Tab-separated table of C-alpha atoms in Angstrom:
chain	number	residue	atom	x	y	z
I	1	UNK	CA	-19.584	-21.587	13.257
I	2	UNK	CA	-16.474	-21.924	10.629
I	3	UNK	CA	-15.179	-17.955	11.967
I	4	UNK	CA	-12.898	-18.031	8.314
I	5	UNK	CA	-14.178	-19.213	4.740
I	6	UNK	CA	-11.463	-19.672	2.504
I	7	UNK	CA	-11.845	-19.176	-1.271
I	8	UNK	CA	-10.600	-21.069	-4.024
I	9	UNK	CA	-10.537	-18.469	-7.099
I	10	UNK	CA	-8.251	-21.120	-9.181
I	11	UNK	CA	-8.832	-24.428	-10.778
I	12	UNK	CA	-6.792	-26.971	-7.753
I	13	UNK	CA	-8.417	-26.467	-4.894
I	14	UNK	CA	-7.054	-28.980	-3.047
I	15	UNK	CA	-5.120	-27.208	-0.963
I	16	UNK	CA	-8.080	-25.077	-0.644
I	17	UNK	CA	-9.940	-27.963	1.129
I	18	UNK	CA	-7.183	-28.810	3.454
I	19	UNK	CA	-7.059	-26.170	4.932
I	20	UNK	CA	-10.887	-25.776	5.458
I	21	UNK	CA	-11.038	-28.870	7.807
I	22	UNK	CA	-7.776	-27.790	9.162
I	23	UNK	CA	-10.647	-24.768	10.616
I	24	UNK	CA	-12.593	-27.310	11.649
I	25	UNK	CA	-10.423	-28.968	13.066
I	26	UNK	CA	-9.125	-26.370	15.115
I	27	UNK	CA	-13.126	-25.436	16.639
I	28	UNK	CA	-13.898	-29.218	16.459
I	29	UNK	CA	-10.421	-29.023	19.889
I	30	UNK	CA	-12.131	-25.425	21.346
I	31	UNK	CA	-9.006	-23.579	19.942
I	32	UNK	CA	-8.269	-20.259	20.339
I	33	UNK	CA	-9.005	-17.371	17.594
I	34	UNK	CA	-5.519	-16.306	18.138
I	35	UNK	CA	-4.023	-19.976	17.130
I	36	UNK	CA	-6.593	-19.693	14.350
I	37	UNK	CA	-5.612	-17.193	12.172
I	38	UNK	CA	-1.859	-17.396	12.597
I	39	UNK	CA	-1.987	-21.062	11.712
I	40	UNK	CA	-4.189	-20.335	8.906
I	41	UNK	CA	-1.718	-17.456	7.836
I	42	UNK	CA	0.916	-19.695	7.401
I	43	UNK	CA	-0.507	-22.566	5.476
I	44	UNK	CA	-1.574	-19.653	2.750
I	45	UNK	CA	1.606	-18.588	2.151
I	46	UNK	CA	2.716	-22.694	1.477
I	47	UNK	CA	0.169	-22.458	-0.794
I	48	UNK	CA	2.398	-19.048	-2.518
I	49	UNK	CA	4.119	-20.385	-4.682
I	50	UNK	CA	1.303	-21.749	-6.378
I	51	UNK	CA	-1.745	-19.026	-6.776
I	52	UNK	CA	-0.322	-15.728	-6.828
I	53	UNK	CA	-2.029	-12.820	-5.398
I	54	UNK	CA	-3.977	-13.985	-1.958
I	55	UNK	CA	-5.757	-11.963	-0.322
I	56	UNK	CA	-6.564	-11.903	3.653
I	57	UNK	CA	-9.738	-9.867	5.160
I	58	UNK	CA	-11.193	-7.961	8.015
I	59	UNK	CA	-13.692	-6.510	8.768
I	60	UNK	CA	-12.107	-4.388	10.626
I	61	UNK	CA	-8.449	-1.785	10.441
I	62	UNK	CA	-7.683	-3.740	14.003
I	63	UNK	CA	-7.899	-6.966	12.819
I	64	UNK	CA	-5.951	-6.600	10.163
I	65	UNK	CA	-3.195	-5.166	12.787
I	66	UNK	CA	-3.576	-8.626	15.302
I	67	UNK	CA	-2.999	-10.022	11.492
I	68	UNK	CA	0.017	-8.287	10.460
I	69	UNK	CA	1.828	-8.335	13.633
I	70	UNK	CA	1.195	-12.585	13.624
I	71	UNK	CA	3.058	-12.776	10.062
I	72	UNK	CA	6.199	-10.615	11.596
I	73	UNK	CA	6.182	-13.315	14.003
I	74	UNK	CA	6.484	-16.342	11.705
I	75	UNK	CA	8.919	-16.892	9.516
I	76	UNK	CA	7.182	-16.165	7.129
I	77	UNK	CA	8.234	-11.970	7.902
I	78	UNK	CA	9.547	-11.357	4.599
I	79	UNK	CA	7.287	-11.858	2.425
I	80	UNK	CA	6.324	-9.221	-0.459
I	81	UNK	CA	2.773	-7.885	0.899
I	82	UNK	CA	0.170	-5.113	1.486
I	83	UNK	CA	-2.482	-3.447	3.641
I	84	UNK	CA	-5.014	-1.057	1.503
I	85	UNK	CA	-6.559	0.908	3.239
I	86	UNK	CA	-8.008	4.012	3.386
I	87	UNK	CA	-7.146	7.895	3.079
I	88	UNK	CA	-9.166	7.636	6.875
I	89	UNK	CA	-5.573	5.627	8.188
I	90	UNK	CA	-2.891	7.194	6.402
I	91	UNK	CA	-2.911	10.177	5.206
I	92	UNK	CA	-0.961	12.215	7.084
I	93	UNK	CA	-1.969	15.843	4.602
I	94	UNK	CA	-1.010	18.383	7.521
I	95	UNK	CA	-4.860	19.820	6.235
I	96	UNK	CA	-6.851	16.365	4.525
I	97	UNK	CA	-5.781	14.384	7.529
I	98	UNK	CA	-8.153	16.194	9.352
I	99	UNK	CA	-11.056	17.525	7.059
I	100	UNK	CA	-14.223	14.735	7.185
I	101	UNK	CA	-14.428	14.543	3.425
I	102	UNK	CA	-10.033	13.585	3.191
I	103	UNK	CA	-11.327	11.428	-0.196
I	104	UNK	CA	-12.524	14.262	-1.940
I	105	UNK	CA	-9.792	16.653	-1.117
I	106	UNK	CA	-7.254	14.596	-1.500
I	107	UNK	CA	-8.679	14.194	-5.436
I	108	UNK	CA	-8.442	18.078	-5.559
I	109	UNK	CA	-4.701	18.224	-4.863
I	110	UNK	CA	-3.785	15.993	-7.388
I	111	UNK	CA	-6.162	17.578	-9.335
I	112	UNK	CA	-4.302	20.644	-8.735
I	113	UNK	CA	-1.062	19.176	-9.349
I	114	UNK	CA	-2.330	17.849	-12.567
I	115	UNK	CA	-3.018	20.807	-13.341
I	116	UNK	CA	0.377	23.447	-12.550
I	117	UNK	CA	2.456	19.981	-14.466
I	118	UNK	CA	0.334	21.599	-17.494
I	119	UNK	CA	1.665	25.101	-17.557
I	120	UNK	CA	-1.863	25.938	-15.045
I	121	UNK	CA	-1.464	27.035	-10.818
I	122	UNK	CA	-2.259	25.102	-7.548
I	123	UNK	CA	0.183	23.377	-5.177
I	124	UNK	CA	-1.220	19.868	-5.932
I	125	UNK	CA	0.027	17.242	-2.581
I	126	UNK	CA	4.082	16.594	-1.552
I	127	UNK	CA	3.362	13.876	-0.057
I	128	UNK	CA	2.115	11.765	-3.057
I	129	UNK	CA	5.352	13.213	-4.886
I	130	UNK	CA	7.515	10.941	-3.080
I	131	UNK	CA	5.368	7.852	-2.921
I	132	UNK	CA	8.402	5.594	-4.484
I	133	UNK	CA	10.278	6.792	-1.842
I	134	UNK	CA	7.918	5.538	0.203
I	135	UNK	CA	7.095	2.360	-1.227
I	136	UNK	CA	10.318	1.504	-1.775
I	137	UNK	CA	13.000	-1.510	-1.121
I	138	UNK	CA	12.089	-1.338	2.545
I	139	UNK	CA	8.951	-2.242	2.195
I	140	UNK	CA	8.864	-4.008	-0.214
I	141	UNK	CA	10.053	-7.913	1.067
I	142	UNK	CA	9.528	-7.938	4.728
I	143	UNK	CA	6.479	-7.678	6.587
I	144	UNK	CA	5.294	-4.202	8.167
I	145	UNK	CA	1.709	-2.759	9.463
I	146	UNK	CA	0.374	0.364	8.987
I	147	UNK	CA	1.292	2.627	11.960
I	148	UNK	CA	5.254	1.419	10.224
I	149	UNK	CA	3.902	2.721	7.007
I	150	UNK	CA	2.042	5.666	8.273
I	151	UNK	CA	5.285	6.648	10.994
I	152	UNK	CA	8.018	5.893	7.629
I	153	UNK	CA	6.009	8.392	5.546
I	154	UNK	CA	6.331	11.731	7.529
I	155	UNK	CA	10.379	10.523	8.457
I	156	UNK	CA	10.338	10.931	4.456
I	157	UNK	CA	7.149	12.727	3.448
I	158	UNK	CA	5.744	10.144	1.480
I	159	UNK	CA	2.005	9.356	1.181
I	160	UNK	CA	1.513	6.249	2.815
I	161	UNK	CA	-1.997	6.053	1.428
I	162	UNK	CA	-0.584	5.280	-2.576
I	163	UNK	CA	2.794	3.786	-0.916
I	164	UNK	CA	-0.167	0.786	-0.339
I	165	UNK	CA	-1.285	0.795	-3.586
I	166	UNK	CA	1.776	1.216	-5.653
I	167	UNK	CA	3.211	-2.283	-3.663
I	168	UNK	CA	0.058	-3.881	-5.182
I	169	UNK	CA	1.389	-5.161	-8.220
I	170	UNK	CA	4.069	-7.199	-6.360
I	171	UNK	CA	2.767	-8.076	-3.311
I	172	UNK	CA	2.761	-12.128	-2.814
I	173	UNK	CA	-0.423	-10.916	0.454
I	174	UNK	CA	-2.743	-8.526	0.265
I	175	UNK	CA	-4.367	-7.218	4.151
I	176	UNK	CA	-8.228	-5.928	3.411
I	177	UNK	CA	-11.219	-4.724	4.343
I	178	UNK	CA	-14.313	-6.822	3.233
I	179	UNK	CA	-15.550	-4.151	0.832
I	180	UNK	CA	-12.390	-3.479	-0.809
I	181	UNK	CA	-12.622	-7.263	-2.658
I	182	UNK	CA	-16.500	-7.372	-2.957
I	183	UNK	CA	-17.371	-4.373	-3.898
I	184	UNK	CA	-17.166	-3.818	-7.389
I	185	UNK	CA	-16.413	0.462	-7.473
I	186	UNK	CA	-13.846	-0.811	-5.300
I	187	UNK	CA	-12.096	-3.794	-6.873
I	188	UNK	CA	-12.032	-1.828	-10.265
I	189	UNK	CA	-10.824	1.904	-8.758
I	190	UNK	CA	-7.675	-0.293	-6.778
I	191	UNK	CA	-7.223	-2.838	-10.370
I	192	UNK	CA	-7.620	-5.541	-7.867
I	193	UNK	CA	-8.102	-8.879	-9.644
I	194	UNK	CA	-8.510	-12.101	-7.278
I	195	UNK	CA	-8.534	-14.633	-9.748
I	196	UNK	CA	-6.294	-17.035	-10.097
I	197	UNK	CA	-6.114	-16.800	-5.884
I	198	UNK	CA	-7.172	-17.905	-2.841
I	199	UNK	CA	-8.919	-15.389	-0.564
I	200	UNK	CA	-9.238	-15.796	3.109
I	201	UNK	CA	-12.482	-13.824	4.657
I	202	UNK	CA	-11.517	-13.484	8.267
I	203	UNK	CA	-15.405	-14.373	10.655
I	204	UNK	CA	-16.589	-14.366	7.346
I	205	UNK	CA	-19.857	-14.539	9.595
I	206	UNK	CA	-19.677	-10.499	9.245
I	207	UNK	CA	-19.402	-10.198	6.461
I	208	UNK	CA	-22.808	-8.740	5.944
I	209	UNK	CA	-22.154	-6.194	8.476
I	210	UNK	CA	-18.175	-5.002	6.813
I	211	UNK	CA	-19.713	-4.978	3.312
């Protein structure tokens, strides 16, 4: 079984066929997944000058961590990238991060912020106010993973969740869980447009589980 599916949404898919054949070759020769992932990633990065952006989707956040670490070991560690993740993995607000309903509490804080700007009350979220400070040049054009971003967010008091979204428009490669690409509601909310892109679904036989 092929552990990775590559989807071409570009009219010129000869490069995509090449990557798919490489997957078959690696499996025939019984290479491990630890070899397959960086090989796929390197080929994907070679194609970035043709197709923009490109998406690498996995079932779990742990797998995202693995592949971003592989990127850091490659010659492409200076690529513009982002890792899309939920508030569950990125929220650093002292109260919201401990909540069982982070999404709703975060939205309520942002509504308070909007109300305050129009003359109402409410304190909003100070971490959201410093998103641009976190999504700075340090995270544009270099490898990083969520742990790096969250740690930096705590230092500069900037929101990692919204920083990953701010980095999205300039990213050459976007790492995310399956559902960010499959679910039309999430795609719309994140302004994800997979047209004219290469998409790699790692271990695509698990896609029904992750969707």
